[in-house]
Short mmCIF file of C-alpha atoms in Angstrom, two decimals:
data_model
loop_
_atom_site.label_atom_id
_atom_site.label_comp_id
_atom_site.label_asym_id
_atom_site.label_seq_id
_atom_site.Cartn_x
_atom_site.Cartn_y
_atom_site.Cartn_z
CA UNK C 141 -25.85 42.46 32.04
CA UNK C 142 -21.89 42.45 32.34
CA UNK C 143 -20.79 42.11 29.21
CA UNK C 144 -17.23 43.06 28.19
CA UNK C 145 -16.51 44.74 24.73
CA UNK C 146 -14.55 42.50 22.62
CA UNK C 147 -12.24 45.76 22.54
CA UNK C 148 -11.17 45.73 25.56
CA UNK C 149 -9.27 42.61 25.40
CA UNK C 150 -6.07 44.42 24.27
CA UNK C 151 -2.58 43.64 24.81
CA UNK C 152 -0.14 45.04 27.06
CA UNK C 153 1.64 45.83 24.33
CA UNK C 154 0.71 47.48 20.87
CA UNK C 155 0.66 45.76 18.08
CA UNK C 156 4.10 46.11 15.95
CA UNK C 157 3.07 45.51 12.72
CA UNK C 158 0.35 46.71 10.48
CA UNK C 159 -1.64 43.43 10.69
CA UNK C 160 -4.69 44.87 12.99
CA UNK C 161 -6.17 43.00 16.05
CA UNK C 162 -9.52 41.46 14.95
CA UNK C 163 -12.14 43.29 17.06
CA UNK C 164 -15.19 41.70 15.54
CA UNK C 165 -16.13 39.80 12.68
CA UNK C 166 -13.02 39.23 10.17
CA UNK C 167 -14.82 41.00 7.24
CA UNK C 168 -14.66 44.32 8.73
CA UNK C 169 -10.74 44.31 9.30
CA UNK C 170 -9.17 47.24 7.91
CA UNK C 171 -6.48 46.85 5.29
CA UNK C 172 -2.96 45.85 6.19
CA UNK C 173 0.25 48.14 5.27
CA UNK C 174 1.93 45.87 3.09
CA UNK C 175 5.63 45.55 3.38
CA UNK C 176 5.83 44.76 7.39
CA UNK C 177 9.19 45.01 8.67
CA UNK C 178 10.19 42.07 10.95
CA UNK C 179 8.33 42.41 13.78
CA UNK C 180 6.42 40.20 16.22
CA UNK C 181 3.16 40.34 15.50
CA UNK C 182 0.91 40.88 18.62
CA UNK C 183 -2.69 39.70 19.10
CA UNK C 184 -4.49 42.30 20.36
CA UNK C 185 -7.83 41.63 20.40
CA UNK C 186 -9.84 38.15 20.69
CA UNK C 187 -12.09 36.63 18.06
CA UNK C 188 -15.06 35.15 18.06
CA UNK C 189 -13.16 31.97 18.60
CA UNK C 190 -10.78 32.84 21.29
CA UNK C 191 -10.94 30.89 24.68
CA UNK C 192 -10.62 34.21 25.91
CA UNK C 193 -13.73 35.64 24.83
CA UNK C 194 -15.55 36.93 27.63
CA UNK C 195 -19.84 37.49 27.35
CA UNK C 196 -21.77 36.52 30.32
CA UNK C 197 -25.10 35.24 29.14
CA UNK C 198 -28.11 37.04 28.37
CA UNK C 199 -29.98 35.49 30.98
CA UNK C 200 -27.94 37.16 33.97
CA UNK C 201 -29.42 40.61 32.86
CA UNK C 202 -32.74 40.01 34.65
CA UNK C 203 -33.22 43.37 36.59
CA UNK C 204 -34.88 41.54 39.58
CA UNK C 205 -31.31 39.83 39.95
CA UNK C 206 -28.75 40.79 42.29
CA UNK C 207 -26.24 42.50 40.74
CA UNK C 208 -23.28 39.54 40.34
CA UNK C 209 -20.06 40.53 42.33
CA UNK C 210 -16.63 41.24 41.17
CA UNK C 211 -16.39 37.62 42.02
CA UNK C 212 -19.04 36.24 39.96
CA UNK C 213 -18.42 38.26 36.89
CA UNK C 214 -16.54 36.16 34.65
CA UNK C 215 -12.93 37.61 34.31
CA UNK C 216 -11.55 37.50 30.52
CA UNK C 217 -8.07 36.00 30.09
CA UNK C 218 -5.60 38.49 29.77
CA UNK C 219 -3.59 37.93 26.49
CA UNK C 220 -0.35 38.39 27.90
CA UNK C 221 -1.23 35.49 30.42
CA UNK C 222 0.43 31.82 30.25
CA UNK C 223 -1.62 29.22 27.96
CA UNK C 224 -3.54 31.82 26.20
CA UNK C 225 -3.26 32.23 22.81
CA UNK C 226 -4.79 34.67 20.33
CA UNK C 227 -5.64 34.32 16.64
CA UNK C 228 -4.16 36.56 14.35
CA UNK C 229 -5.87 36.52 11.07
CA UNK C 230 -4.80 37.94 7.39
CA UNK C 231 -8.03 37.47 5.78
CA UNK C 232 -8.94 37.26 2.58
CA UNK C 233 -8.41 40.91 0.52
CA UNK C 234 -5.52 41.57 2.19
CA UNK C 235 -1.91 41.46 1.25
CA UNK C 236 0.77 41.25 3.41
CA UNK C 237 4.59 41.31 2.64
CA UNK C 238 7.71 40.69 4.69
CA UNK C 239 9.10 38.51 7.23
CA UNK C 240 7.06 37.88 10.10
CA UNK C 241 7.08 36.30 13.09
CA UNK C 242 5.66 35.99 16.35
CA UNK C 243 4.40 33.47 18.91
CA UNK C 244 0.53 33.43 18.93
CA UNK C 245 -1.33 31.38 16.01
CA UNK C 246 -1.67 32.60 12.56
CA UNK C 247 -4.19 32.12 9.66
CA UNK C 248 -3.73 33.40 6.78
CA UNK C 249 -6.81 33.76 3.69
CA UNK C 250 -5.16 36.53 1.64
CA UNK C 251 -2.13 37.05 0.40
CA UNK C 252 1.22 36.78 1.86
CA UNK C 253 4.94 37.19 0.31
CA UNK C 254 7.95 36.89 2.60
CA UNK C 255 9.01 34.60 5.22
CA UNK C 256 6.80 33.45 8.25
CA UNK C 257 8.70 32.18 11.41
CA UNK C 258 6.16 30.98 13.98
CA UNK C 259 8.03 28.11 16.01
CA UNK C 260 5.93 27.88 18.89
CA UNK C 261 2.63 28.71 17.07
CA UNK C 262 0.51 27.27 14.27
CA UNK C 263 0.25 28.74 10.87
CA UNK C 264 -2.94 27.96 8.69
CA UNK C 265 -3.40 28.76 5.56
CA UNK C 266 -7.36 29.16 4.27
CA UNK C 267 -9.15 28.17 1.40
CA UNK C 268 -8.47 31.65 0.00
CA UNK C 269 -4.68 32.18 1.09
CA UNK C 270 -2.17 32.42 -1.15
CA UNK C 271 0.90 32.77 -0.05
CA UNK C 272 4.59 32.66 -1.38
CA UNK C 273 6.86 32.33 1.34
CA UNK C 274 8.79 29.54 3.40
CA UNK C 275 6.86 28.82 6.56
CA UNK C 276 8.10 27.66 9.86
CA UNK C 277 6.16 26.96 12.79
CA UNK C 278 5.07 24.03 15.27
CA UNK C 279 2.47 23.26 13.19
CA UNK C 280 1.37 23.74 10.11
CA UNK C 281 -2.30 23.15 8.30
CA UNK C 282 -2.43 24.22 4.51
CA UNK C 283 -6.18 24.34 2.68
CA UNK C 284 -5.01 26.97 0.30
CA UNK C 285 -1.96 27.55 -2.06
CA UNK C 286 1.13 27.85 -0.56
CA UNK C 287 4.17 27.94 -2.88
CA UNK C 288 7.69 27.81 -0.59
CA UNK C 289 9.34 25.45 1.89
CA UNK C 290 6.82 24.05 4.96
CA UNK C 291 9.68 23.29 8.33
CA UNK C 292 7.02 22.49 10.85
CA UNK C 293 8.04 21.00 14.70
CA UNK C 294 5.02 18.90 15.26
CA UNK C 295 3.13 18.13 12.14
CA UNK C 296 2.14 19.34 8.78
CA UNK C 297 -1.06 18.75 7.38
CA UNK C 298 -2.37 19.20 3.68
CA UNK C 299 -6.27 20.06 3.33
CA UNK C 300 -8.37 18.61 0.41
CA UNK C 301 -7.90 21.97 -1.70
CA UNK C 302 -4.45 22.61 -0.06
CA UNK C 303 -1.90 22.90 -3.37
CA UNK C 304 2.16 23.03 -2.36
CA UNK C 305 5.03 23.92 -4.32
CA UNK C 306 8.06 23.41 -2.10
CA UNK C 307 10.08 20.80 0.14
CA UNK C 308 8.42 19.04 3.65
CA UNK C 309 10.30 18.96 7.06
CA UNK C 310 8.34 17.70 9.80
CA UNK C 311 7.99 14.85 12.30
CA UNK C 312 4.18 14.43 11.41
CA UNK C 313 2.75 14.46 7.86
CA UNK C 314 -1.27 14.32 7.16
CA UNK C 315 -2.64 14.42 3.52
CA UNK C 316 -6.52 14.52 2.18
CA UNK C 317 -7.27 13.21 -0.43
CA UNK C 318 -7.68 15.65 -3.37
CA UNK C 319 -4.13 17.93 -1.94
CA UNK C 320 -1.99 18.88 -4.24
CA UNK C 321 2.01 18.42 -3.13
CA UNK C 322 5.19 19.02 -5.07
CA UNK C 323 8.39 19.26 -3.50
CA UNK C 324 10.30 16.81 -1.43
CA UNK C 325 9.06 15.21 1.77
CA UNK C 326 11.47 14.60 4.80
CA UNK C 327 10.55 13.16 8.16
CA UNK C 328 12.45 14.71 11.02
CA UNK C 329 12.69 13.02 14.40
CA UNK C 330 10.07 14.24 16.81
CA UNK C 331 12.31 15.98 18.81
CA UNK C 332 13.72 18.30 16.28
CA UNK C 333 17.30 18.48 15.63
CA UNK C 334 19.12 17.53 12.48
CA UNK C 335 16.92 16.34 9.62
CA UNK C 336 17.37 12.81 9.87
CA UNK C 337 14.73 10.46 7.66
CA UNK C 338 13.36 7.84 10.53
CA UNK C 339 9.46 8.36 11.68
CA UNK C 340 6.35 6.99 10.11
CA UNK C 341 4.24 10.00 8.99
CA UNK C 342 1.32 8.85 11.48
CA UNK C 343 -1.92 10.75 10.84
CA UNK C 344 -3.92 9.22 8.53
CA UNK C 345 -7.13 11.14 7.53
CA UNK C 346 -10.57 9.49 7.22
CA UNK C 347 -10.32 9.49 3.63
CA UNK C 348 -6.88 8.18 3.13
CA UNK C 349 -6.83 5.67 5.98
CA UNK C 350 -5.73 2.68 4.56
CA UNK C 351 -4.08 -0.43 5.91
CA UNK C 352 -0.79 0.17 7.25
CA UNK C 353 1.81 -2.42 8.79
CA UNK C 354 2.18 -3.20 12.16
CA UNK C 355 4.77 -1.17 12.77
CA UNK C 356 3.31 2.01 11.89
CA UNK C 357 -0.32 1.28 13.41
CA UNK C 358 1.96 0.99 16.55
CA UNK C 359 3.37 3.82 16.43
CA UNK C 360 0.47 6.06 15.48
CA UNK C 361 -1.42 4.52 18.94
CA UNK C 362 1.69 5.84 20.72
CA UNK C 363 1.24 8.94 19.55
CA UNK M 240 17.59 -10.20 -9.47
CA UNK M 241 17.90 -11.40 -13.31
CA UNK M 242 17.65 -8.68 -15.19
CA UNK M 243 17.84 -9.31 -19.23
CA UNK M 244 19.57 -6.46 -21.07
CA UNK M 245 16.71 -5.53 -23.46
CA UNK M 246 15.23 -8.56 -23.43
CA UNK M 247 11.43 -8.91 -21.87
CA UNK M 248 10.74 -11.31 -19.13
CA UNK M 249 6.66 -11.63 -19.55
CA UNK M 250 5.18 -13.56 -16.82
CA UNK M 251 1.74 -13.98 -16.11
CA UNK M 252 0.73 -13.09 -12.99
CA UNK M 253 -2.86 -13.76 -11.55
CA UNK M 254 -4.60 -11.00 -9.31
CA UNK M 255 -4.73 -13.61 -6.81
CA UNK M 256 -8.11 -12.18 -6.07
CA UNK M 257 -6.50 -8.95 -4.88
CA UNK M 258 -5.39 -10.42 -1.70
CA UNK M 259 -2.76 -7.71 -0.39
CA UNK M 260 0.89 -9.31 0.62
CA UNK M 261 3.04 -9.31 3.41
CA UNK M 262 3.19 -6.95 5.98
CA UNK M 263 -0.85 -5.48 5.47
CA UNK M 264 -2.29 -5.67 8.86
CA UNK M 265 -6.31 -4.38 7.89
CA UNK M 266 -5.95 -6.12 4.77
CA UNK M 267 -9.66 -6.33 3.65
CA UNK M 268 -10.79 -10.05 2.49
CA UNK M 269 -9.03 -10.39 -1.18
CA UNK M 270 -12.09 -11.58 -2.67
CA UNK M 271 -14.32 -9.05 -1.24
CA UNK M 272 -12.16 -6.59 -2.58
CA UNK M 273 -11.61 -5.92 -6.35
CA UNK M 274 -9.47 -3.00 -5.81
CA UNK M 275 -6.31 -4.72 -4.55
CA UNK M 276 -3.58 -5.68 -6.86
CA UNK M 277 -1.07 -7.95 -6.76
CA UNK M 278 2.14 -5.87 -8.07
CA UNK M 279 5.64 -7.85 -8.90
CA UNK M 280 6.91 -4.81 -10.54
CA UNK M 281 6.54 -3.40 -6.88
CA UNK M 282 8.12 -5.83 -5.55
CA UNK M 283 10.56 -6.10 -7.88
CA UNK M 284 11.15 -1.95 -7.67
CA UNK M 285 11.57 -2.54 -3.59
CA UNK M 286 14.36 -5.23 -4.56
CA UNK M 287 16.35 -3.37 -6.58
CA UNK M 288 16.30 -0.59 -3.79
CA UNK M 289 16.85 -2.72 -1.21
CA UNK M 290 20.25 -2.59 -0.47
CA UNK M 291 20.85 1.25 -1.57
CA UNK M 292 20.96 3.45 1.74
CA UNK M 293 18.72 6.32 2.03
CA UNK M 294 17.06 5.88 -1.31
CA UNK M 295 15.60 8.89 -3.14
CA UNK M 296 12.38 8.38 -5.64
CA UNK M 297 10.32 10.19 -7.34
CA UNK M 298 6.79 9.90 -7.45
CA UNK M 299 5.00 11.24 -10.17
CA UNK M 300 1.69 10.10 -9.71
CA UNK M 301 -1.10 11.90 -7.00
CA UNK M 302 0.12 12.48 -3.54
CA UNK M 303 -1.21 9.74 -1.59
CA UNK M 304 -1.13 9.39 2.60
CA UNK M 305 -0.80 5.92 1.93
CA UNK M 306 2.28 5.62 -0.71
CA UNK M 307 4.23 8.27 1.28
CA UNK M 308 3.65 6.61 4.71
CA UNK M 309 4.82 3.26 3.24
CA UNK M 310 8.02 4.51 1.97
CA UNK M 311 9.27 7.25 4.86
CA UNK M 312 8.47 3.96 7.35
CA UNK M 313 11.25 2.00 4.90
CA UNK M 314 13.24 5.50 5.42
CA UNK M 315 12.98 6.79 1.46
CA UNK M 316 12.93 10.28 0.47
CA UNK M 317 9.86 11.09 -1.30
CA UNK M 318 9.98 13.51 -3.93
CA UNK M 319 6.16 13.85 -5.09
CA UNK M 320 5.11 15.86 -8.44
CA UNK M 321 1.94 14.96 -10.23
CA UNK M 322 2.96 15.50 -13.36
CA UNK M 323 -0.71 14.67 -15.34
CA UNK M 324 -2.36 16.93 -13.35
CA UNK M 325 0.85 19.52 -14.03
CA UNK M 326 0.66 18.92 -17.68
CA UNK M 327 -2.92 19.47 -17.62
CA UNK M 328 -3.20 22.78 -16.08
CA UNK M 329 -0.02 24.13 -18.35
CA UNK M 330 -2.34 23.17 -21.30
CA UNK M 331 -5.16 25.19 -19.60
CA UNK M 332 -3.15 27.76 -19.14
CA UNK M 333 -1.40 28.09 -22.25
CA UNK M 334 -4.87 27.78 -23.96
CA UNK M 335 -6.39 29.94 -21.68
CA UNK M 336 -3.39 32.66 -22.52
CA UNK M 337 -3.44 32.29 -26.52
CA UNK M 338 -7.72 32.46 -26.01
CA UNK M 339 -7.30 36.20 -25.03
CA UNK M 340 -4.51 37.31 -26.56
CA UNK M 341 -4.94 39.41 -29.65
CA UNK M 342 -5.81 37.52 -32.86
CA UNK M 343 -2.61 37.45 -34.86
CA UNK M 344 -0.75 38.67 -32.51
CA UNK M 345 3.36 38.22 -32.87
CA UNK M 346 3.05 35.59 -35.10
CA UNK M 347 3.43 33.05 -32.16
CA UNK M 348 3.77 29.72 -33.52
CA UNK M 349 2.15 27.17 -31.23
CA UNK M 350 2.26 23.36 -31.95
CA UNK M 351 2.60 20.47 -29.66
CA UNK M 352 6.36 20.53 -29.64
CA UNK M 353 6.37 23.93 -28.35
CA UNK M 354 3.98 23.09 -25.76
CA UNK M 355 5.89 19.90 -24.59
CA UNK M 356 9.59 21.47 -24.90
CA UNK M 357 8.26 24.71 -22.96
CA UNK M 358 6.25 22.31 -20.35
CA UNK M 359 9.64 20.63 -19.66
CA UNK M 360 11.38 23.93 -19.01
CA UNK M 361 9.14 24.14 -16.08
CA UNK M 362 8.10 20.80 -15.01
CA UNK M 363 11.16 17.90 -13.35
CA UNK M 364 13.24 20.22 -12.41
CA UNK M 365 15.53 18.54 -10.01
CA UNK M 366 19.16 17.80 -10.20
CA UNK M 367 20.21 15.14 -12.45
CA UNK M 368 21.30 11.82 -11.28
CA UNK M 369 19.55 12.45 -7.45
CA UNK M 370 17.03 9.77 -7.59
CA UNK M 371 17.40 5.92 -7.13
CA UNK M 372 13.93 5.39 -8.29
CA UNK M 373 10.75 6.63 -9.96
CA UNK M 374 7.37 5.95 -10.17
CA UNK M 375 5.60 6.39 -13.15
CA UNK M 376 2.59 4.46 -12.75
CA UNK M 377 0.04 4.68 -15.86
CA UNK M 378 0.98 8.29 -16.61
CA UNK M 379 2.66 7.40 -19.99
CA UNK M 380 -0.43 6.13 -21.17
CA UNK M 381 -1.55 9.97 -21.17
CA UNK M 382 1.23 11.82 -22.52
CA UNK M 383 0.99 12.98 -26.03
CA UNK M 384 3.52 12.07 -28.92
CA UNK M 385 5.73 15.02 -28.09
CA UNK M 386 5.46 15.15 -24.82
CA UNK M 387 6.33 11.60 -23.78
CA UNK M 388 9.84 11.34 -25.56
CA UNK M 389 11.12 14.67 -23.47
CA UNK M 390 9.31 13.27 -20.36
CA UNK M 391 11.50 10.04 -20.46
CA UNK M 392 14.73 12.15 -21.50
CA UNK M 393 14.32 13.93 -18.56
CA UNK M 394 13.65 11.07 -16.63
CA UNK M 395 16.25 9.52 -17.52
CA UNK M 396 18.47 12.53 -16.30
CA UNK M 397 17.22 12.21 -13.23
CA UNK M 398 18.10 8.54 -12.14
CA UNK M 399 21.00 7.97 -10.79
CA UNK M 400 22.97 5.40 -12.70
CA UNK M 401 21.54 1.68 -11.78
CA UNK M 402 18.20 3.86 -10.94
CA UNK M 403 14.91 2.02 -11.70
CA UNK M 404 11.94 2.76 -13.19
CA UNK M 405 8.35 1.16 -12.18
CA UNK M 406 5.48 2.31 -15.55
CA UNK M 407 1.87 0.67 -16.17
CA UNK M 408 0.56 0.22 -19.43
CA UNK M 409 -2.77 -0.50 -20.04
CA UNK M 410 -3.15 -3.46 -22.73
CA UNK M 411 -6.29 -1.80 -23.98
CA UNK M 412 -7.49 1.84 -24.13
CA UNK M 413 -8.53 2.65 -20.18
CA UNK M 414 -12.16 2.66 -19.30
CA UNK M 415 -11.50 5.20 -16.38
CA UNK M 416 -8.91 7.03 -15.24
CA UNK M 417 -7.62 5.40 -12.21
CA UNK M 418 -5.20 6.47 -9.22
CA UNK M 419 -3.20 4.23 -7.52
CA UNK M 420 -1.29 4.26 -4.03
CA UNK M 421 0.62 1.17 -2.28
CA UNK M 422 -0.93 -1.45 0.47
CA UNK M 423 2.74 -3.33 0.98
CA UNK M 424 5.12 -4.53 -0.44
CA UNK M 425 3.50 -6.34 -3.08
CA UNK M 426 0.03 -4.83 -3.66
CA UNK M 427 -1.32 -1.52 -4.62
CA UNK M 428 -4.69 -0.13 -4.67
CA UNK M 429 -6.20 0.79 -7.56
CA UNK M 430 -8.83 3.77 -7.04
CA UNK M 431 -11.34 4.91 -9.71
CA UNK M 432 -10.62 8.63 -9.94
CA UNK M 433 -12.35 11.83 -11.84
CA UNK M 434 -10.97 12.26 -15.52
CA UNK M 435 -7.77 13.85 -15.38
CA UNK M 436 -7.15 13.16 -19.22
CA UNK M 437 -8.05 10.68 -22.10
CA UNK M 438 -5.75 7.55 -22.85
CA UNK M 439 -3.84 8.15 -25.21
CA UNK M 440 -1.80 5.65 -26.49
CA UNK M 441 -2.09 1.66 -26.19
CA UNK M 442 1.65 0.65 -26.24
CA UNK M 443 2.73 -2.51 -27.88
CA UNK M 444 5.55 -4.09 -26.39
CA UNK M 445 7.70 -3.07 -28.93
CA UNK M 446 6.97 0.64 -28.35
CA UNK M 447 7.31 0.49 -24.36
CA UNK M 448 10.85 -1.15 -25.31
CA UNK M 449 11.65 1.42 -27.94
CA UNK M 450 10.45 4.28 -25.24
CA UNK M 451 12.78 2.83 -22.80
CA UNK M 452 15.53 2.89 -25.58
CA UNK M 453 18.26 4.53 -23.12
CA UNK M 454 17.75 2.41 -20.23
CA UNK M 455 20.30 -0.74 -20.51
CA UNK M 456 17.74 -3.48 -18.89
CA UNK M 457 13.74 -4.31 -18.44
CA UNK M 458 11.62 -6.42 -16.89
CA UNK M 459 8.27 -6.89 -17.42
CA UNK M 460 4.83 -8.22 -15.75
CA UNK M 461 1.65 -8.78 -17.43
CA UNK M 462 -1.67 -9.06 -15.25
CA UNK M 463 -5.03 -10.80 -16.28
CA UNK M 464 -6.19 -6.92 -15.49
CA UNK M 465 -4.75 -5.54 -18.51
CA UNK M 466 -2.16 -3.94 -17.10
CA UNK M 467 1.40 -3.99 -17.87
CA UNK M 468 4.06 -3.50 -15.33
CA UNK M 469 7.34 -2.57 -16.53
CA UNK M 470 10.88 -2.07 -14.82
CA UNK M 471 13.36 -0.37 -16.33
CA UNK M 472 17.25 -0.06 -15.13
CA UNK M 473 19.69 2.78 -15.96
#
């Protein structure tokens, strides 16, 4: 059976900050330095739930099979290629402080102080994350407590048990019921640009989905 | 708009069996649906901001998809702080903090006025006079004696000047604690929620004028539901 060691799926590059690639299950990462200088932050190793995951199944190990080609083998996706996008993860135990940025996805389920600049990624916060810092990124999902500004270019949205302290920039705004939101709410054009208070927030979650007017229905079809 | 300086303009208004107004596209059947109320105070609140560009509120009841969509689509600024559920969890915590510290320890005095004064040193802070509007919904029904006095001072501080105020008061002590987030224009739905915190106070009309004391003009709408709608202009 081919299968390729979740380790090997490294960067090109090594990682620039003490937040360590994810090699298996999230519990066993090792501790973070805390106090990261401003540095990209590199995904160097796949999770579980990366589309770039790469284990043939087990049922390709028969011995009486033909050994599967070079071609057959299935090839992982190399981080550092277009459209993929890794998963870094501060999980929960870990605290992490400092300005960070980078372009790959981020969740965070610990605790983080500083600034987080993700613009072409998306930031989530866990259950379990606490974090004190202003966050920008393309989008943004909250479940746990975030207390600092939220500037996100496609859409923000608020879990059940997310709680907020701090102002709302985005084009896109989604709410459970049950968050928890103080600060200031501003819709941004969809485009980005100035802040300039114009579009409907359009998601509407299961629980919240109530009637809206024509105008916004219309829009949120569009979207 | 006629607003009466300090004089009270009750009209009775039937909950037309909850049949939301203008402008609800899924409106569910009025009768079929007890949870709809018709709201002139709403109405009257989306008047009186009507012709003010980019208008500012505050809303100080529970974050709600539905409120906030209705008033970014109208192109308001939401400013959203649930202050009963604030208040709440500064009384947990300051319980929770004078529960394990030492017995007798620095002679702290603690009484409801130092609760409320230090709650409003954390809790509103915004810069005065940048608000056109504010939503209080049925919170004042829940706010102690000592609290509720600094609440509406602070309010107060916060409206700009012709800024309106939209309160509920319950006619009777509450069954349930309720939420509440707008349908339209004219109609908000009222959602039985988990306890937050006990009713407090049932206002007379006296008292909700005598509250109000600062504010130069009211209006007010009673409802066969028991509830009292009051506007209030800076």
């Amino acid at each position: 059976m081919w299968r390729k060691p979740a380790e090997a799926k490294t960067s090109s590059q090594p990682a620039e900050i003490a937040v360590p690639p994810v090699a298996k299950k999230t519990a066993e990462t090792p501790p973070v330095t805390e106090n990261a200088s401003s540095t990209p932050v590199r995904s160097a190793a796949a999770t579980a739930g990366s589309a770039s995951s790469a284990t043939l199944p087990s049922s390709e190990t028969s011995p009486t099979a033909p050994a599967p080609s070079l071609a057959q083998a299935v090839t992982p996706v190399p981080v550092s290629q277009p459209g993929a996008r890794g998963i870094s993860r501060i999980t929960s135990g870990i605290r992490i402080k400092g300005d960070i940025s980078g372009n790959d996805d981020l969740y965070i389920d610990g605790q983080a102080e500083g600034a987080f600049h993700f613009p072409e990624a998306k930031v989530a916060v866990g259950p379990n994350g606490k974090v004190k810092a202003n966050i920008e990124a393309r989008e943004i999902v909250i479940e746990g407590t975030v207390n600092g500004d939220l500037k996100a270019s496609a859409g923000v949205q608020l879990g059940a048990s997310s709680r907020v302290q701090g102002s709302l920039i985005t084009p896109r705004i989604a709410i459970d019921d049950g968050a928890r939101l103080r600060g200031k709410v501003e819709m941004t054009r969809a485009n980005g640009g100035a802040s300039t208070v114009a579009t409907t927030a359009i998601v509407a979650t299961a629980a919240t989905a109530t009637s809206g007017t024509p105008k916004a229905i219309a829009k949120a079809s569009g979207e | 708009m006629n607003w009466t300086a300090k004089t009270r303009i009750a009209s009775t208004t039937t909950p037309t069996p909850a049949k939301p107004g203008n402008g609800s596209a899924n409106a569910a059947p009025a009768a079929a649906n007890a949870n709809f109320r018709v709201s002139n105070g709403l109405k009257e609140f989306l008047l009186h901001l009507e012709d003010v560009r980019n208008p500012r509120i505050l809303d100080l009841g529970q974050v709600s998809q539905a409120t906030l969509n209705f008033f970014i689509e109208k192109g308001y600024r939401v400013t959203t702080e649930d202050l009963l559920r604030s208040w709440k969890e500064f009384l947990t915590a300051e319980e929770e903090g004078l529960r394990l510290a030492p017995v007798g320890n620095g002679g702290q005095k603690i009484s409801q006025v130092y609760l409320a004064e230090k709650f409003i040193d954390t809790g509103l802070r915004y810069t005065e006079e940048s608000f056109h509007g504010a939503l209080g919904w049925d919170l004042l029904d829940y706010f102690d004696s000592e609290l509720l006095p600094r609440v509406m001072e602070r309010l107060y501080s916060l409206l700009l000047p012709s800024g309106v105020v939209l309160a509920m008061f319950h006619s009777k002590s509450a069954e349930r604690f309720h939420r509440y987030r707008i349908v339209d224009t004219q109609t908000i739905e009222v959602l039985p929620a988990a306890t937050l915190a006990v009713h407090a106070h049932v206002f007379q009309n006296r008292e909700i004028l005598d509250l109000f004391g600062k504010f130069r003009s009211s209006k007010t709408f009673v409802g066969r539901d028991q509830l009292r709608e009051a506007l209030f202009l800076k």
